[in-house]
Short mmCIF file of C-alpha atoms in Angstrom, two decimals:
data_model
loop_
_atom_site.label_atom_id
_atom_site.label_comp_id
_atom_site.label_asym_id
_atom_site.label_seq_id
_atom_site.Cartn_x
_atom_site.Cartn_y
_atom_site.Cartn_z
CA MET A 1 0.00 0.00 0.00
CA ARG A 2 2.84 2.39 0.80
CA ARG A 3 4.12 2.12 -2.77
CA GLU A 4 0.93 1.27 -4.67
CA ILE A 5 -1.02 4.41 -3.72
CA PRO A 6 1.79 6.82 -4.77
CA LEU A 7 2.18 4.90 -8.04
CA ALA A 8 -1.58 5.19 -8.63
CA ILE A 9 -1.50 8.95 -7.86
CA THR A 10 1.39 9.44 -10.31
CA PHE A 11 -0.42 7.44 -12.99
CA LEU A 12 -3.80 9.18 -12.60
CA ILE A 13 -2.40 12.71 -12.40
CA GLY A 14 0.05 12.05 -15.24
CA VAL A 15 -2.61 10.61 -17.54
CA PHE A 16 -5.02 13.44 -16.73
CA MET A 17 -2.38 16.08 -17.56
CA LEU A 18 -1.68 14.28 -20.84
CA VAL A 19 -5.41 14.26 -21.59
CA ASP A 20 -5.42 18.02 -20.94
CA PHE A 21 -2.83 18.45 -23.70
CA PHE A 22 -4.82 16.49 -26.26
CA VAL A 23 -8.40 17.43 -25.24
CA PRO A 24 -8.79 21.22 -25.09
CA HIS A 25 -12.29 21.05 -23.53
CA THR A 26 -13.13 23.72 -20.94
CA ALA A 27 -13.94 21.16 -18.24
CA VAL A 28 -10.59 19.41 -18.72
CA THR A 29 -8.56 22.63 -19.07
CA THR A 30 -10.14 24.21 -15.96
CA SER A 31 -9.51 21.08 -13.89
CA ALA A 32 -5.93 20.81 -15.17
CA ASP A 33 -5.28 24.49 -14.37
CA GLU A 34 -6.58 23.92 -10.84
CA LEU A 35 -4.35 20.86 -10.48
CA LYS A 36 -1.38 22.99 -11.57
CA GLN A 37 -2.23 25.40 -8.75
CA TRP A 38 -2.22 22.44 -6.38
CA GLY A 39 1.19 21.50 -7.73
CA ILE A 40 2.52 24.99 -7.01
CA ILE A 41 1.23 24.75 -3.41
CA VAL A 42 2.79 21.31 -2.86
CA ILE A 43 6.11 22.49 -4.34
CA ALA A 44 6.00 25.44 -1.93
CA ALA A 45 5.66 22.89 0.87
CA SER A 46 8.68 21.00 -0.47
CA ILE A 47 10.74 24.22 -0.32
CA LEU A 48 9.48 24.67 3.24
CA LEU A 49 10.73 21.14 3.88
CA GLY A 50 14.16 22.12 2.56
CA ILE A 51 14.36 25.17 4.78
CA GLY A 52 13.13 23.12 7.75
CA ASN A 53 15.91 20.68 7.05
CA LEU A 54 18.44 23.52 6.99
CA VAL A 55 17.22 24.60 10.44
CA ARG A 56 17.44 21.02 11.70
CA VAL A 57 20.99 20.49 10.42
CA HIS A 58 22.25 23.74 11.95
CA SER A 59 20.40 23.14 15.23
CA LYS A 60 22.03 19.71 15.54
CA LYS A 61 25.42 21.26 14.80
CA ILE A 62 24.92 23.79 17.59
CA ALA A 63 23.57 21.22 20.05
CA ARG A 64 26.55 18.91 19.45
CA ARG A 65 29.05 21.79 19.39
CA ASN A 66 30.43 20.52 16.07
CA GLU A 67 33.21 22.44 14.34
CA GLY A 68 31.93 25.81 13.10
CA TRP A 69 28.84 25.76 15.32
CA GLY A 70 29.21 29.49 15.91
CA TYR A 71 28.54 30.12 12.23
CA SER A 72 25.37 28.03 12.51
CA ILE A 73 24.17 30.42 15.22
CA ILE A 74 24.75 33.32 12.81
CA THR A 75 22.83 31.52 10.06
CA LEU A 76 19.84 30.71 12.27
CA THR A 77 19.78 34.14 13.94
CA VAL A 78 19.86 36.10 10.71
CA MET A 79 17.29 33.71 9.24
CA ALA A 80 14.98 34.31 12.20
CA VAL A 81 15.38 38.10 11.90
CA MET A 82 14.74 38.07 8.15
CA LEU A 83 11.73 35.76 8.60
CA TRP A 84 10.28 37.97 11.30
CA LEU A 85 10.66 41.04 9.06
CA GLY A 86 9.07 39.21 6.16
CA LEU A 87 6.33 37.24 7.89
CA TRP A 88 5.12 39.30 10.86
CA PRO A 89 1.37 40.00 10.61
CA GLY A 90 1.85 43.52 9.20
CA ALA A 91 4.55 42.54 6.72
CA HIS A 92 3.78 43.41 3.14
CA LEU A 93 6.31 42.63 0.48
CA GLY A 94 4.92 44.24 -2.61
CA PRO A 95 1.90 45.61 -4.40
CA ASN A 96 1.56 42.67 -6.79
CA GLU A 97 2.24 38.96 -6.86
CA MET A 98 5.37 39.06 -8.98
CA ILE A 99 8.09 36.88 -7.54
CA GLY A 100 10.81 38.90 -5.89
CA THR A 101 8.82 42.08 -5.39
CA VAL A 102 9.67 43.70 -2.11
CA GLU A 103 8.08 46.86 -0.81
CA GLN A 104 10.54 49.75 -0.90
CA GLY A 105 11.72 51.19 2.37
CA THR A 106 10.89 48.23 4.61
CA PRO A 107 13.59 46.64 6.80
CA PHE A 108 13.05 43.42 4.79
CA ASN A 109 13.82 45.36 1.62
CA TRP A 110 16.89 46.91 3.27
CA MET A 111 18.28 43.49 4.22
CA PHE A 112 17.58 42.22 0.73
CA LEU A 113 19.18 45.19 -1.04
CA PHE A 114 22.20 45.73 1.16
CA MET A 115 22.97 42.21 2.36
CA GLN A 116 21.48 39.57 0.09
CA VAL A 117 22.20 41.33 -3.23
CA PRO A 118 25.87 42.25 -2.52
CA LEU A 119 26.56 38.83 -1.01
CA GLN A 120 25.03 37.00 -3.94
CA SER A 121 26.68 39.02 -6.69
CA THR A 122 30.07 38.97 -4.94
CA MET A 123 29.81 35.22 -4.42
CA PHE A 124 29.16 34.70 -8.14
CA SER A 125 31.83 37.22 -9.17
CA LEU A 126 34.39 35.16 -7.21
CA LEU A 127 34.07 32.64 -10.01
CA ALA A 128 35.74 35.15 -12.35
CA PHE A 129 39.00 34.37 -10.51
CA PHE A 130 38.58 30.61 -10.23
CA ILE A 131 37.36 30.24 -13.79
CA ALA A 132 40.77 31.52 -14.94
CA SER A 133 42.53 28.48 -13.49
CA ALA A 134 39.81 26.23 -14.90
CA ALA A 135 40.37 27.86 -18.27
CA TYR A 136 44.09 27.09 -18.11
CA ARG A 137 43.37 23.39 -17.56
CA ALA A 138 40.60 23.25 -20.17
CA PHE A 139 42.24 25.26 -22.89
CA ARG A 140 45.69 23.75 -23.13
CA LEU A 141 46.44 22.97 -26.75
CA ARG A 142 46.31 19.18 -26.63
CA SER A 143 44.42 18.42 -29.82
CA ALA A 144 42.68 20.05 -32.77
CA GLU A 145 39.36 19.87 -30.88
CA ALA A 146 40.82 21.54 -27.78
CA SER A 147 42.32 24.30 -29.91
CA LEU A 148 38.88 24.93 -31.45
CA LEU A 149 37.48 25.31 -27.93
CA LEU A 150 40.28 27.74 -27.08
CA ILE A 151 39.86 29.83 -30.23
CA ALA A 152 36.05 30.02 -29.85
CA ALA A 153 36.36 31.06 -26.20
CA ILE A 154 38.97 33.75 -26.93
CA ILE A 155 36.95 35.18 -29.81
CA VAL A 156 33.75 35.30 -27.75
CA MET A 157 35.54 36.86 -24.78
CA LEU A 158 37.26 39.53 -26.89
CA GLY A 159 34.23 40.11 -29.08
CA ARG A 160 32.12 41.12 -26.13
CA VAL A 161 34.39 43.86 -24.80
CA PRO A 162 35.41 47.22 -26.29
CA LEU A 163 38.98 45.97 -26.68
CA GLY A 164 37.84 43.44 -29.28
CA GLN A 165 36.13 46.14 -31.25
CA LEU A 166 39.17 48.38 -30.96
CA LEU A 167 41.58 45.69 -32.19
CA THR A 168 39.62 44.94 -35.35
CA ARG A 169 37.88 48.22 -36.11
CA ASN A 170 39.94 48.82 -39.30
CA LEU A 171 39.10 45.41 -40.78
CA PRO A 172 36.07 44.72 -43.00
CA GLU A 173 32.81 44.24 -41.08
CA HIS A 174 32.80 40.43 -41.45
CA ALA A 175 36.33 40.20 -40.04
CA GLN A 176 35.61 42.28 -36.93
CA LEU A 177 35.53 40.40 -33.65
CA PRO A 178 32.02 41.48 -32.58
CA TRP A 179 30.57 40.19 -35.88
CA ILE A 180 32.49 36.90 -35.63
CA THR A 181 31.31 36.51 -32.02
CA GLU A 182 27.69 37.04 -32.97
CA THR A 183 28.08 34.57 -35.85
CA ILE A 184 29.60 31.91 -33.58
CA MET A 185 26.81 32.38 -31.04
CA ALA A 186 24.06 32.38 -33.68
CA TYR A 187 25.18 29.45 -35.85
CA PRO A 188 27.64 26.77 -34.61
CA ASN A 189 26.75 27.41 -30.96
CA MET A 190 23.03 27.37 -31.66
CA ALA A 191 23.37 24.27 -33.87
CA ALA A 192 25.25 22.28 -31.23
CA PHE A 193 22.90 23.25 -28.41
CA ARG A 194 19.89 22.55 -30.61
CA GLY A 195 21.21 19.02 -31.14
CA ILE A 196 21.77 18.60 -27.41
CA LEU A 197 18.31 20.03 -26.69
CA MET A 198 16.63 17.55 -29.03
CA GLY A 199 18.47 14.65 -27.41
CA ALA A 200 17.54 15.91 -23.95
CA ALA A 201 13.90 16.33 -25.01
CA LEU A 202 13.78 12.72 -26.16
CA GLY A 203 15.25 11.69 -22.80
CA VAL A 204 12.71 13.75 -20.86
CA MET A 205 9.85 12.31 -22.90
CA ALA A 206 11.03 8.74 -22.36
CA MET A 207 11.56 9.34 -18.64
CA GLY A 208 8.13 11.01 -18.33
CA LEU A 209 6.45 7.98 -19.85
CA ARG A 210 8.41 5.61 -17.63
CA ILE A 211 7.37 7.57 -14.53
CA ILE A 212 3.70 7.78 -15.47
CA LEU A 213 3.54 4.08 -16.31
CA GLY A 214 5.24 3.16 -13.04
CA ILE A 215 8.33 1.63 -14.65
CA GLU A 216 10.62 4.27 -13.11
CA ARG A 217 10.12 4.22 -9.33
CA SER A 218 13.39 5.59 -7.96
CA TYR A 219 11.67 8.81 -6.78
CA LEU A 220 9.79 6.74 -4.18
CA GLY A 221 13.02 5.81 -2.43
CA GLY A 222 14.27 2.38 -1.53
CA GLU A 223 12.13 1.73 1.54
CA LYS A 224 9.08 -0.54 1.48
CA MET B 1 31.66 68.58 0.35
CA SER B 2 35.01 66.95 1.12
CA TRP B 3 35.79 63.38 0.12
CA LEU B 4 36.05 62.32 3.78
CA GLN B 5 32.66 63.79 4.59
CA GLU B 6 31.13 62.12 1.53
CA PHE B 7 32.80 58.84 2.50
CA PHE B 8 31.04 58.79 5.87
CA THR B 9 27.74 60.50 5.09
CA GLY B 10 27.25 59.62 1.42
CA ALA B 11 26.49 61.91 -1.50
CA PRO B 12 24.21 64.90 -0.82
CA GLY B 13 20.61 63.76 -0.40
CA THR B 14 21.52 60.20 0.56
CA THR B 15 19.36 58.81 3.39
CA THR B 16 20.90 57.33 6.52
CA ALA B 17 19.49 53.90 5.64
CA VAL B 18 21.31 53.97 2.29
CA VAL B 19 24.59 55.17 3.87
CA TRP B 20 24.45 52.35 6.43
CA GLY B 21 23.39 49.91 3.74
CA THR B 22 26.31 50.87 1.51
CA TRP B 23 28.74 50.35 4.37
CA VAL B 24 27.24 46.97 5.26
CA GLY B 25 27.22 45.92 1.59
CA ALA B 26 30.83 47.04 1.10
CA LEU B 27 32.12 45.25 4.21
CA LEU B 28 30.28 42.06 3.25
CA THR B 29 31.73 42.32 -0.26
CA LEU B 30 35.24 42.57 1.22
CA CYS B 31 34.50 39.63 3.53
CA ILE B 32 33.62 37.46 0.52
CA TYR B 33 36.67 38.61 -1.46
CA SER B 34 38.92 37.74 1.48
CA PHE B 35 38.45 34.13 0.33
CA LEU B 36 40.87 34.92 -2.53
CA TYR B 37 43.63 34.92 0.09
CA LYS B 38 42.41 31.81 1.88
CA ASP B 39 39.40 30.43 3.76
CA ASN B 40 39.00 32.61 6.85
CA PRO B 41 36.47 33.57 9.56
CA PHE B 42 35.36 36.73 7.70
CA TYR B 43 34.42 34.69 4.65
CA LYS B 44 32.67 32.08 6.77
CA PHE B 45 30.73 34.81 8.56
CA ALA B 46 29.55 36.31 5.27
CA GLU B 47 28.76 32.86 3.91
CA SER B 48 26.62 32.08 6.98
CA LEU B 49 24.76 35.36 6.55
CA PHE B 50 24.20 34.57 2.88
CA VAL B 51 22.66 31.17 3.63
CA GLY B 52 20.44 32.49 6.43
CA ILE B 53 19.20 35.57 4.60
CA GLY B 54 18.73 33.69 1.33
CA ALA B 55 16.65 30.92 2.89
CA ALA B 56 14.47 33.35 4.85
CA TYR B 57 14.05 35.64 1.85
CA TRP B 58 12.73 32.85 -0.36
CA LEU B 59 10.49 31.53 2.41
CA ALA B 60 8.92 34.97 2.88
CA ILE B 61 8.45 35.42 -0.86
CA LEU B 62 6.98 31.92 -1.09
CA TYR B 63 4.54 32.66 1.72
CA HIS B 64 3.37 35.99 0.30
CA ASN B 65 3.23 34.93 -3.34
CA THR B 66 2.07 31.32 -3.10
CA LEU B 67 0.94 29.94 0.23
CA LYS B 68 -1.00 33.00 1.39
CA PRO B 69 -3.03 33.79 -1.76
CA LYS B 70 -3.37 30.28 -3.20
CA LEU B 71 -3.97 28.34 0.02
CA PHE B 72 -4.75 30.39 3.13
CA VAL B 73 -6.81 33.19 1.54
CA ALA B 74 -8.46 30.66 -0.82
CA LEU B 75 -9.63 28.62 2.16
CA PHE B 76 -10.33 31.52 4.52
CA PRO B 77 -11.16 34.61 2.41
CA GLY B 78 -12.59 36.49 5.42
CA ASP B 79 -14.24 39.81 4.49
CA SER B 80 -12.63 40.01 1.03
CA GLY B 81 -15.83 38.81 -0.66
CA GLU B 82 -13.96 36.09 -2.56
CA PRO B 83 -15.60 32.61 -2.64
CA VAL B 84 -14.21 29.86 -0.45
CA LEU B 85 -12.24 27.42 -2.63
CA TRP B 86 -12.92 24.39 -0.41
CA TYR B 87 -11.12 22.01 -2.78
CA ARG B 88 -7.81 23.75 -1.94
CA VAL B 89 -7.93 21.69 1.24
CA PHE B 90 -6.51 18.77 -0.79
CA PRO B 91 -3.23 20.47 -1.74
CA GLY B 92 -3.16 21.68 1.88
CA ILE B 93 -3.29 18.06 3.06
CA LEU B 94 -0.62 17.07 0.51
CA ALA B 95 1.55 19.96 1.72
CA ILE B 96 1.21 18.67 5.30
CA PHE B 97 2.05 15.16 4.07
CA MET B 98 5.19 16.56 2.48
CA LEU B 99 6.26 18.03 5.83
CA LEU B 100 5.68 14.68 7.55
CA ARG B 101 9.05 13.65 6.17
CA PHE B 102 10.43 15.09 9.40
CA PHE B 103 8.65 12.30 11.36
CA PRO B 104 10.17 8.89 10.50
CA LYS B 105 7.02 6.91 11.44
CA LEU B 106 4.83 8.96 9.09
CA SER B 107 7.40 9.89 6.46
CA TRP B 108 5.94 7.38 3.98
CA LEU B 109 2.95 9.72 3.58
CA SER B 110 5.25 12.30 1.99
CA ARG B 111 5.44 9.94 -1.01
CA TRP B 112 1.83 10.83 -1.83
CA ALA B 113 2.74 14.50 -2.19
CA LEU B 114 5.90 13.62 -4.08
CA ALA B 115 3.95 11.29 -6.40
CA PHE B 116 1.52 14.11 -7.14
CA ILE B 117 4.28 16.52 -8.15
CA VAL B 118 6.28 13.91 -10.06
CA GLY B 119 3.22 12.67 -11.98
CA MET B 120 2.10 16.16 -12.86
CA TYR B 121 5.48 17.46 -14.02
CA ALA B 122 6.35 14.22 -15.83
CA ALA B 123 3.26 14.76 -17.99
CA VAL B 124 3.68 18.53 -18.32
CA ASN B 125 7.35 18.12 -19.29
CA LEU B 126 6.58 15.24 -21.62
CA THR B 127 4.24 17.32 -23.72
CA GLY B 128 6.12 20.60 -23.17
CA PHE B 129 9.50 19.22 -24.23
CA ALA B 130 7.98 17.28 -27.12
CA GLN B 131 6.51 20.50 -28.45
CA ALA B 132 9.08 23.17 -27.60
CA ASP B 133 12.40 21.33 -27.54
CA PHE B 134 11.76 18.67 -30.15
CA VAL B 135 9.16 19.46 -32.81
CA GLU B 136 9.75 23.22 -32.76
CA GLN B 137 13.53 22.78 -32.91
CA ILE B 138 13.27 20.44 -35.89
CA TYR B 139 10.89 22.87 -37.58
CA ALA B 140 13.22 25.82 -36.94
CA THR B 141 16.25 23.86 -38.18
CA MET B 142 14.54 22.81 -41.39
CA THR B 143 13.01 26.19 -42.22
CA THR B 144 15.92 28.52 -41.26
CA PRO B 145 17.86 28.11 -44.56
CA LEU B 146 14.74 29.23 -46.44
CA THR B 147 14.44 32.56 -44.62
CA GLY B 148 16.52 34.41 -47.21
CA GLY B 149 18.98 37.22 -46.45
CA GLY B 150 21.65 36.71 -49.12
CA VAL B 151 24.28 34.12 -49.98
CA LEU B 152 26.28 34.47 -46.75
CA SER B 153 23.15 34.09 -44.65
CA PHE B 154 22.14 31.00 -46.66
CA ILE B 155 25.56 29.39 -46.18
CA LEU B 156 25.55 30.13 -42.45
CA ASN B 157 22.02 28.78 -42.06
CA LEU B 158 22.94 25.67 -44.00
CA SER B 159 26.00 25.20 -41.78
CA ALA B 160 23.66 25.33 -38.78
CA VAL B 161 21.54 22.54 -40.28
CA VAL B 162 24.67 20.46 -40.95
CA GLY B 163 25.75 21.15 -37.35
CA VAL B 164 22.45 20.00 -35.82
CA VAL B 165 22.45 16.77 -37.86
CA ALA B 166 26.13 16.11 -37.13
CA VAL B 167 25.67 16.65 -33.37
CA LEU B 168 22.62 14.36 -33.35
CA LEU B 169 24.64 11.69 -35.19
CA TYR B 170 27.47 12.09 -32.69
CA PHE B 171 25.02 11.25 -29.89
CA PHE B 172 23.59 8.29 -31.81
CA PHE B 173 25.29 5.25 -30.32
CA SER B 174 23.25 2.47 -31.91
CA LYS B 175 25.62 2.42 -34.88
CA GLU B 176 29.40 2.31 -34.68
CA HIS B 177 31.10 5.62 -35.51
CA LYS B 178 32.92 4.35 -38.61
CA GLY B 179 32.95 5.38 -42.28
CA ALA B 180 30.41 8.07 -43.17
CA MET B 181 28.94 7.88 -39.67
CA GLY B 182 32.42 8.44 -38.23
CA VAL B 183 32.98 11.50 -40.41
CA ALA B 184 29.59 12.93 -39.40
CA ALA B 185 30.32 12.27 -35.72
CA LYS B 186 33.71 13.97 -36.11
CA ILE B 187 32.02 17.06 -37.58
CA GLY B 188 29.57 16.91 -34.65
CA ILE B 189 32.49 16.99 -32.20
CA LEU B 190 33.89 20.08 -33.93
CA TYR B 191 30.56 21.89 -33.59
CA LEU B 192 30.30 20.83 -29.95
CA MET B 193 33.81 22.10 -29.21
CA VAL B 194 33.08 25.49 -30.75
CA ALA B 195 29.80 25.65 -28.79
CA PHE B 196 31.45 24.69 -25.49
CA GLY B 197 34.24 27.21 -26.06
CA ALA B 198 31.74 29.94 -26.89
CA SER B 199 29.62 29.08 -23.84
CA PHE B 200 32.70 29.11 -21.64
CA GLY B 201 33.73 32.51 -22.99
CA TYR B 202 30.20 33.78 -22.51
CA THR B 203 30.14 32.55 -18.89
CA VAL B 204 33.56 34.06 -18.16
CA MET B 205 32.42 37.43 -19.48
CA GLY B 206 29.27 37.19 -17.36
CA ARG B 207 31.36 36.63 -14.22
CA VAL B 208 33.80 39.38 -15.16
CA SER B 209 30.82 41.67 -15.65
CA LEU B 210 29.67 40.85 -12.11
CA LEU B 211 33.19 41.53 -10.83
CA ILE B 212 33.22 44.92 -12.57
CA GLY B 213 29.83 45.61 -10.97
CA ARG B 214 31.17 44.87 -7.50
CA MET B 215 34.29 46.97 -8.10
CA THR B 216 32.13 49.85 -9.31
CA PHE B 217 30.05 49.53 -6.14
CA LEU B 218 33.15 49.63 -3.94
CA LEU B 219 34.95 52.45 -5.78
CA ARG B 220 31.98 54.64 -6.68
CA ASP B 221 29.15 54.02 -4.20
CA TRP B 222 31.31 53.36 -1.14
CA LEU B 223 34.69 55.04 -1.58
CA HIS B 224 33.52 57.78 -3.99
CA VAL B 225 36.84 57.72 -5.88
CA ILE B 226 35.28 57.32 -9.34
CA ASP B 227 32.22 58.93 -10.93
#
């Protein structure tokens, strides 16, 4: 029963959503739209589960005085403060339901703008340094294929900065780096990713069918 | 206004909240960059803040944009005049089942919620990918060379078609890559290498752009040494 009911739910919901695609009747479409709303609510609960798990992991770390437990206190404290600012009964994040809207001038907005945004963009910009060493390893001229990778990367990097334009500004238009960059992005790059995309789509379709038909059950876990 | 005064009080007209915010943002930026030297307590502090604030931010957004309007207000509209959507009690129950994963004896119930999501998105993705990433891509590939635009455009479009077919053949493993198939697969590899190189370059420039953004923030908004 613990495996059969979930398999039945997957099958019924999956088949109904497939029917929605092929039968554009109002009754079916309305029901499918409502089910999608249910899906959004359940996914929200799964994110809640993830955050609950984060709290549990850090709480355990603090309780057991594991290495770095002080940082866990910081994480939980700042999380509690941010949650209070965002969830207290009078909290209002924005005038509409667009994701990420935060009412200007609130403490929640202040923490988002002056803590979350700088931390996030700085964290990602750190990769600019580490990607250089990755580039050294990836771009060493070992073969013809590797040299193609190197040349394409250099052209795209130079073609997207003013220096690239400056270096080739006296050449004909089709020999200028910005034009070559755009051409690489629009043709060979697009062609390769289109091929990958088609392959991935076939994989997703096959996996979707396997899940709906109950052949693929790994998402239920190994327990009985 | 002297530089020192501007450094501490911000540009004329700047509110206290923004001045404090700029200082906090700048110090946190430096904390993160300290990792370039080595892992250290300042970096760990900033990292802990990032995790805590990020998780709480998304939870608050999730509550206000999803759980509150779609579940709580739908079930208990109060004086808003909206009808009670009683059937939203079912996703509410599934949401509770999902959270039962925290209780080992009842965690098996979370499979019901998981099965609901997996079943729904398996079907939605099946049809969505079939349409957008398969049929539409084939259609676009086949029709692009016919869009006109001169000889050069035609050649480039044709090269894109050759590239798509070659890449697909490279990923086709049911036949050994020998003879004509081997040549096609080899051409596919060349296209893939150019694409990976271009994507890498594109990503690098994206990160460098972020770095420039952070430097501009430090030098202009915080230190006021550039305009």
